């Protein structure tokens, strides 16, 4: 009788572990946590240094499937008026028609078209980047920093990526003699399950 109960208990435990494992391995949708996500950029100034800035207002979501990376996806939208370089005059210039023209183009966005796994934590991401109403295909490597439980029973996952673009391809041709045309986007995203 004791052996039978022990075997039954072990069976229930094994089944529970298997079910939990399968749940954890399923595709999950994460909402962007803006408090723990950063969209930063840098551009050369006069060829001697870098100027840095960031965007403070973003939203988006991503799907993470540990078993089938082809099902991974990400979509992000940024409010261009949230551009912040810690200098009010420069921020106002960036918000104007010479650069982001926020009155005409209030958002910029990225939507992935494919994920290709390169290693345990690295993926090649392809997608469409839209700035100032111009959409261009881009491709970059993204690192899955980690996944795990949050503090309120939710699950969290984080990504980091670096992407280099030519700003003139998006209609930002102002000041190329002193401001670099190559812009590096440095992205850190944390998502929380819905």
PDB file of C-alpha atoms in Angstrom:
ATOM      1  CA  UNK A   1       0.000   0.000   0.000  1.00  0.00           C
ATOM      2  CA  UNK A   2       2.814   2.367   0.926  1.00  0.00           C
ATOM      3  CA  UNK A   3       4.651   1.512  -2.297  1.00  0.00           C
ATOM      4  CA  UNK A   4       1.503   2.106  -4.355  1.00  0.00           C
ATOM      5  CA  UNK A   5       0.943   5.514  -2.745  1.00  0.00           C
ATOM      6  CA  UNK A   6       4.582   6.441  -3.239  1.00  0.00           C
ATOM      7  CA  UNK A   7       4.421   5.471  -6.908  1.00  0.00           C
ATOM      8  CA  UNK A   8       1.203   7.481  -7.329  1.00  0.00           C
ATOM      9  CA  UNK A   9       2.752  10.532  -5.651  1.00  0.00           C
ATOM     10  CA  UNK A  10       5.857  10.239  -7.802  1.00  0.00           C
ATOM     11  CA  UNK A  11       3.699   9.970 -10.918  1.00  0.00           C
ATOM     12  CA  UNK A  12       1.759  13.113 -10.006  1.00  0.00           C
ATOM     13  CA  UNK A  13       5.011  14.957  -9.307  1.00  0.00           C
ATOM     14  CA  UNK A  14       6.567  13.875 -12.599  1.00  0.00           C
ATOM     15  CA  UNK A  15       3.445  14.875 -14.507  1.00  0.00           C
ATOM     16  CA  UNK A  16       3.431  18.281 -12.811  1.00  0.00           C
ATOM     17  CA  UNK A  17       7.075  18.889 -13.692  1.00  0.00           C
ATOM     18  CA  UNK A  18       6.430  17.859 -17.291  1.00  0.00           C
ATOM     19  CA  UNK A  19       3.426  20.163 -17.552  1.00  0.00           C
ATOM     20  CA  UNK A  20       5.321  23.089 -16.040  1.00  0.00           C
ATOM     21  CA  UNK A  21       8.187  22.476 -18.420  1.00  0.00           C
ATOM     22  CA  UNK A  22       5.899  22.448 -21.441  1.00  0.00           C
ATOM     23  CA  UNK A  23       4.168  25.642 -20.286  1.00  0.00           C
ATOM     24  CA  UNK A  24       7.486  27.417 -19.810  1.00  0.00           C
ATOM     25  CA  UNK A  25       8.643  26.304 -23.246  1.00  0.00           C
ATOM     26  CA  UNK A  26       5.626  27.665 -25.100  1.00  0.00           C
ATOM     27  CA  UNK A  27       5.612  30.917 -27.044  1.00  0.00           C
ATOM     28  CA  UNK A  28       4.858  33.886 -24.806  1.00  0.00           C
ATOM     29  CA  UNK A  29       3.875  37.462 -25.612  1.00  0.00           C
ATOM     30  CA  UNK A  30       5.599  40.231 -23.668  1.00  0.00           C
ATOM     31  CA  UNK A  31       4.565  43.863 -23.355  1.00  0.00           C
ATOM     32  CA  UNK A  32       7.371  46.410 -23.359  1.00  0.00           C
ATOM     33  CA  UNK A  33       8.205  47.706 -19.882  1.00  0.00           C
ATOM     34  CA  UNK A  34       9.115  51.351 -20.591  1.00  0.00           C
ATOM     35  CA  UNK A  35      10.679  51.829 -17.162  1.00  0.00           C
ATOM     36  CA  UNK A  36      13.258  49.128 -17.881  1.00  0.00           C
ATOM     37  CA  UNK A  37      13.744  49.721 -21.611  1.00  0.00           C
ATOM     38  CA  UNK A  38      16.129  52.174 -23.265  1.00  0.00           C
ATOM     39  CA  UNK A  39      16.332  53.517 -26.808  1.00  0.00           C
ATOM     40  CA  UNK A  40      19.573  55.446 -27.089  1.00  0.00           C
ATOM     41  CA  UNK A  41      21.450  56.867 -30.074  1.00  0.00           C
ATOM     42  CA  UNK A  42      24.819  58.416 -30.775  1.00  0.00           C
ATOM     43  CA  UNK A  43      26.218  60.417 -33.677  1.00  0.00           C
ATOM     44  CA  UNK A  44      29.612  61.984 -34.353  1.00  0.00           C
ATOM     45  CA  UNK A  45      30.043  65.703 -33.796  1.00  0.00           C
ATOM     46  CA  UNK A  46      32.675  67.444 -35.957  1.00  0.00           C
ATOM     47  CA  UNK A  47      34.442  64.098 -36.308  1.00  0.00           C
ATOM     48  CA  UNK A  48      36.040  64.415 -32.875  1.00  0.00           C
ATOM     49  CA  UNK A  49      33.442  63.146 -30.388  1.00  0.00           C
ATOM     50  CA  UNK A  50      30.012  61.591 -30.032  1.00  0.00           C
ATOM     51  CA  UNK A  51      26.764  63.267 -29.040  1.00  0.00           C
ATOM     52  CA  UNK A  52      24.265  61.019 -27.258  1.00  0.00           C
ATOM     53  CA  UNK A  53      20.513  61.091 -26.937  1.00  0.00           C
ATOM     54  CA  UNK A  54      17.540  58.914 -26.139  1.00  0.00           C
ATOM     55  CA  UNK A  55      13.793  58.590 -26.546  1.00  0.00           C
ATOM     56  CA  UNK A  56      11.715  58.549 -23.361  1.00  0.00           C
ATOM     57  CA  UNK A  57       8.299  57.438 -24.646  1.00  0.00           C
ATOM     58  CA  UNK A  58       7.910  54.012 -26.230  1.00  0.00           C
ATOM     59  CA  UNK A  59       5.538  51.079 -26.422  1.00  0.00           C
ATOM     60  CA  UNK A  60       5.560  47.681 -28.050  1.00  0.00           C
ATOM     61  CA  UNK A  61       5.518  43.942 -27.625  1.00  0.00           C
ATOM     62  CA  UNK A  62       7.439  40.849 -28.612  1.00  0.00           C
ATOM     63  CA  UNK A  63       6.795  37.135 -28.938  1.00  0.00           C
ATOM     64  CA  UNK A  64       9.423  34.707 -27.675  1.00  0.00           C
ATOM     65  CA  UNK A  65       9.234  31.027 -28.607  1.00  0.00           C
ATOM     66  CA  UNK A  66      12.176  29.022 -27.196  1.00  0.00           C
ATOM     67  CA  UNK A  67      11.368  26.016 -29.390  1.00  0.00           C
ATOM     68  CA  UNK A  68      10.802  27.764 -32.718  1.00  0.00           C
ATOM     69  CA  UNK A  69      12.704  31.048 -33.209  1.00  0.00           C
ATOM     70  CA  UNK A  70      10.951  31.578 -36.533  1.00  0.00           C
ATOM     71  CA  UNK A  71       7.848  32.426 -34.476  1.00  0.00           C
ATOM     72  CA  UNK A  72       9.665  35.182 -32.588  1.00  0.00           C
ATOM     73  CA  UNK A  73       8.642  38.732 -33.423  1.00  0.00           C
ATOM     74  CA  UNK A  74       8.915  42.267 -32.122  1.00  0.00           C
ATOM     75  CA  UNK A  75       7.107  45.514 -32.771  1.00  0.00           C
ATOM     76  CA  UNK A  76       8.041  48.883 -31.243  1.00  0.00           C
ATOM     77  CA  UNK A  77       6.663  52.412 -31.597  1.00  0.00           C
ATOM     78  CA  UNK A  78       8.457  55.501 -30.296  1.00  0.00           C
ATOM     79  CA  UNK A  79       7.067  58.993 -29.825  1.00  0.00           C
ATOM     80  CA  UNK A  80       9.595  61.190 -31.628  1.00  0.00           C
ATOM     81  CA  UNK A  81       8.758  64.244 -29.510  1.00  0.00           C
ATOM     82  CA  UNK A  82      10.277  62.393 -26.546  1.00  0.00           C
ATOM     83  CA  UNK A  83      13.798  62.878 -27.965  1.00  0.00           C
ATOM     84  CA  UNK A  84      16.121  63.876 -25.124  1.00  0.00           C
ATOM     85  CA  UNK A  85      19.774  64.910 -25.368  1.00  0.00           C
ATOM     86  CA  UNK A  86      19.874  66.771 -22.034  1.00  0.00           C
ATOM     87  CA  UNK A  87      19.915  70.092 -23.908  1.00  0.00           C
ATOM     88  CA  UNK A  88      16.619  71.902 -24.492  1.00  0.00           C
ATOM     89  CA  UNK A  89      17.762  73.947 -27.494  1.00  0.00           C
ATOM     90  CA  UNK A  90      19.177  70.888 -29.250  1.00  0.00           C
ATOM     91  CA  UNK A  91      16.079  68.834 -28.436  1.00  0.00           C
ATOM     92  CA  UNK A  92      13.861  71.502 -29.988  1.00  0.00           C
ATOM     93  CA  UNK A  93      16.032  71.495 -33.114  1.00  0.00           C
ATOM     94  CA  UNK A  94      15.877  67.699 -33.355  1.00  0.00           C
ATOM     95  CA  UNK A  95      12.084  67.853 -33.008  1.00  0.00           C
ATOM     96  CA  UNK A  96      11.839  70.351 -35.870  1.00  0.00           C
ATOM     97  CA  UNK A  97      11.728  69.876 -39.663  1.00  0.00           C
ATOM     98  CA  UNK A  98      15.528  69.518 -40.034  1.00  0.00           C
ATOM     99  CA  UNK A  99      15.429  66.207 -38.205  1.00  0.00           C
ATOM    100  CA  UNK A 100      12.458  64.261 -36.818  1.00  0.00           C
ATOM    101  CA  UNK A 101       9.768  66.812 -37.771  1.00  0.00           C
ATOM    102  CA  UNK A 102       7.570  65.569 -34.946  1.00  0.00           C
ATOM    103  CA  UNK A 103       4.567  67.675 -35.954  1.00  0.00           C
ATOM    104  CA  UNK A 104       4.375  65.775 -39.244  1.00  0.00           C
ATOM    105  CA  UNK A 105       5.825  62.438 -38.120  1.00  0.00           C
ATOM    106  CA  UNK A 106       4.907  61.909 -34.446  1.00  0.00           C
ATOM    107  CA  UNK A 107       6.152  58.308 -34.329  1.00  0.00           C
ATOM    108  CA  UNK A 108       8.952  56.109 -35.555  1.00  0.00           C
ATOM    109  CA  UNK A 109       8.606  52.339 -35.536  1.00  0.00           C
ATOM    110  CA  UNK A 110      10.194  48.956 -36.084  1.00  0.00           C
ATOM    111  CA  UNK A 111       8.439  45.729 -37.018  1.00  0.00           C
ATOM    112  CA  UNK A 112      10.354  42.486 -37.428  1.00  0.00           C
ATOM    113  CA  UNK A 113       9.925  40.220 -40.422  1.00  0.00           C
ATOM    114  CA  UNK A 114      12.163  37.330 -39.321  1.00  0.00           C
ATOM    115  CA  UNK A 115      14.283  35.918 -36.483  1.00  0.00           C
ATOM    116  CA  UNK A 116      17.164  33.532 -37.195  1.00  0.00           C
ATOM    117  CA  UNK A 117      18.942  31.828 -34.312  1.00  0.00           C
ATOM    118  CA  UNK A 118      22.745  32.112 -34.469  1.00  0.00           C
ATOM    119  CA  UNK A 119      23.636  30.799 -30.996  1.00  0.00           C
ATOM    120  CA  UNK A 120      21.981  30.054 -27.660  1.00  0.00           C
ATOM    121  CA  UNK A 121      21.462  33.759 -27.006  1.00  0.00           C
ATOM    122  CA  UNK A 122      22.068  35.526 -30.330  1.00  0.00           C
ATOM    123  CA  UNK A 123      19.531  36.015 -33.106  1.00  0.00           C
ATOM    124  CA  UNK A 124      19.699  37.767 -36.457  1.00  0.00           C
ATOM    125  CA  UNK A 125      16.670  40.026 -36.693  1.00  0.00           C
ATOM    126  CA  UNK A 126      15.347  41.449 -39.952  1.00  0.00           C
ATOM    127  CA  UNK A 127      12.559  43.974 -40.177  1.00  0.00           C
ATOM    128  CA  UNK A 128      11.247  47.325 -41.335  1.00  0.00           C
ATOM    129  CA  UNK A 129      12.386  50.559 -39.697  1.00  0.00           C
ATOM    130  CA  UNK A 130      10.197  53.610 -40.315  1.00  0.00           C
ATOM    131  CA  UNK A 131      11.442  57.144 -39.605  1.00  0.00           C
ATOM    132  CA  UNK A 132       9.886  60.342 -40.997  1.00  0.00           C
ATOM    133  CA  UNK A 133       7.481  58.252 -43.053  1.00  0.00           C
ATOM    134  CA  UNK A 134      10.325  56.417 -44.811  1.00  0.00           C
ATOM    135  CA  UNK A 135      10.454  52.641 -44.366  1.00  0.00           C
ATOM    136  CA  UNK A 136      13.698  50.751 -44.965  1.00  0.00           C
ATOM    137  CA  UNK A 137      14.599  47.093 -44.415  1.00  0.00           C
ATOM    138  CA  UNK A 138      17.250  46.597 -41.734  1.00  0.00           C
ATOM    139  CA  UNK A 139      19.074  43.630 -40.258  1.00  0.00           C
ATOM    140  CA  UNK A 140      20.983  43.343 -36.981  1.00  0.00           C
ATOM    141  CA  UNK A 141      22.010  40.922 -34.235  1.00  0.00           C
ATOM    142  CA  UNK A 142      20.021  40.856 -30.992  1.00  0.00           C
ATOM    143  CA  UNK A 143      21.068  39.198 -27.747  1.00  0.00           C
ATOM    144  CA  UNK A 144      18.542  37.527 -25.476  1.00  0.00           C
ATOM    145  CA  UNK A 145      19.899  38.711 -22.125  1.00  0.00           C
ATOM    146  CA  UNK A 146      17.676  36.439 -20.069  1.00  0.00           C
ATOM    147  CA  UNK A 147      14.224  35.237 -19.083  1.00  0.00           C
ATOM    148  CA  UNK A 148      12.751  34.595 -15.667  1.00  0.00           C
ATOM    149  CA  UNK A 149      10.049  35.298 -13.106  1.00  0.00           C
ATOM    150  CA  UNK A 150       9.139  38.826 -12.062  1.00  0.00           C
ATOM    151  CA  UNK A 151       8.162  39.940  -8.574  1.00  0.00           C
ATOM    152  CA  UNK A 152       4.391  39.643  -9.053  1.00  0.00           C
ATOM    153  CA  UNK A 153       4.059  36.244 -10.685  1.00  0.00           C
ATOM    154  CA  UNK A 154       4.669  37.514 -14.209  1.00  0.00           C
ATOM    155  CA  UNK A 155       7.479  36.410 -16.511  1.00  0.00           C
ATOM    156  CA  UNK A 156      10.088  38.792 -17.881  1.00  0.00           C
ATOM    157  CA  UNK A 157      12.557  38.698 -20.752  1.00  0.00           C
ATOM    158  CA  UNK A 158      15.196  41.128 -21.940  1.00  0.00           C
ATOM    159  CA  UNK A 159      16.933  41.892 -25.236  1.00  0.00           C
ATOM    160  CA  UNK A 160      19.843  44.067 -26.282  1.00  0.00           C
ATOM    161  CA  UNK A 161      20.785  45.136 -29.802  1.00  0.00           C
ATOM    162  CA  UNK A 162      22.868  47.654 -31.714  1.00  0.00           C
ATOM    163  CA  UNK A 163      21.880  48.934 -35.134  1.00  0.00           C
ATOM    164  CA  UNK A 164      23.689  51.394 -37.408  1.00  0.00           C
ATOM    165  CA  UNK A 165      21.722  53.469 -39.913  1.00  0.00           C
ATOM    166  CA  UNK A 166      22.386  56.318 -42.338  1.00  0.00           C
ATOM    167  CA  UNK A 167      20.143  59.193 -41.277  1.00  0.00           C
ATOM    168  CA  UNK A 168      20.150  60.722 -44.763  1.00  0.00           C
ATOM    169  CA  UNK A 169      18.249  57.677 -46.048  1.00  0.00           C
ATOM    170  CA  UNK A 170      15.373  58.803 -43.828  1.00  0.00           C
ATOM    171  CA  UNK A 171      15.341  62.382 -45.069  1.00  0.00           C
ATOM    172  CA  UNK A 172      17.564  63.876 -42.363  1.00  0.00           C
ATOM    173  CA  UNK A 173      20.174  65.606 -44.504  1.00  0.00           C
ATOM    174  CA  UNK A 174      20.759  68.690 -42.362  1.00  0.00           C
ATOM    175  CA  UNK A 175      24.270  69.585 -41.192  1.00  0.00           C
ATOM    176  CA  UNK A 176      26.195  66.706 -42.738  1.00  0.00           C
ATOM    177  CA  UNK A 177      29.376  68.798 -42.749  1.00  0.00           C
ATOM    178  CA  UNK A 178      29.494  68.803 -38.951  1.00  0.00           C
ATOM    179  CA  UNK A 179      27.090  66.096 -37.804  1.00  0.00           C
ATOM    180  CA  UNK A 180      27.770  62.495 -38.787  1.00  0.00           C
ATOM    181  CA  UNK A 181      25.396  60.725 -41.128  1.00  0.00           C
ATOM    182  CA  UNK A 182      25.984  57.371 -39.433  1.00  0.00           C
ATOM    183  CA  UNK A 183      23.785  56.959 -36.363  1.00  0.00           C
ATOM    184  CA  UNK A 184      24.202  54.094 -33.904  1.00  0.00           C
ATOM    185  CA  UNK A 185      21.018  52.952 -32.175  1.00  0.00           C
ATOM    186  CA  UNK A 186      21.616  51.171 -28.865  1.00  0.00           C
ATOM    187  CA  UNK A 187      18.565  49.290 -27.672  1.00  0.00           C
ATOM    188  CA  UNK A 188      17.808  47.539 -24.380  1.00  0.00           C
ATOM    189  CA  UNK A 189      14.319  46.096 -23.997  1.00  0.00           C
ATOM    190  CA  UNK A 190      12.622  44.392 -21.077  1.00  0.00           C
ATOM    191  CA  UNK A 191       9.216  42.835 -21.539  1.00  0.00           C
ATOM    192  CA  UNK A 192       6.603  41.477 -19.157  1.00  0.00           C
ATOM    193  CA  UNK A 193       4.014  38.823 -19.960  1.00  0.00           C
ATOM    194  CA  UNK A 194       0.475  40.036 -20.553  1.00  0.00           C
TER     195      UNK A 194
END
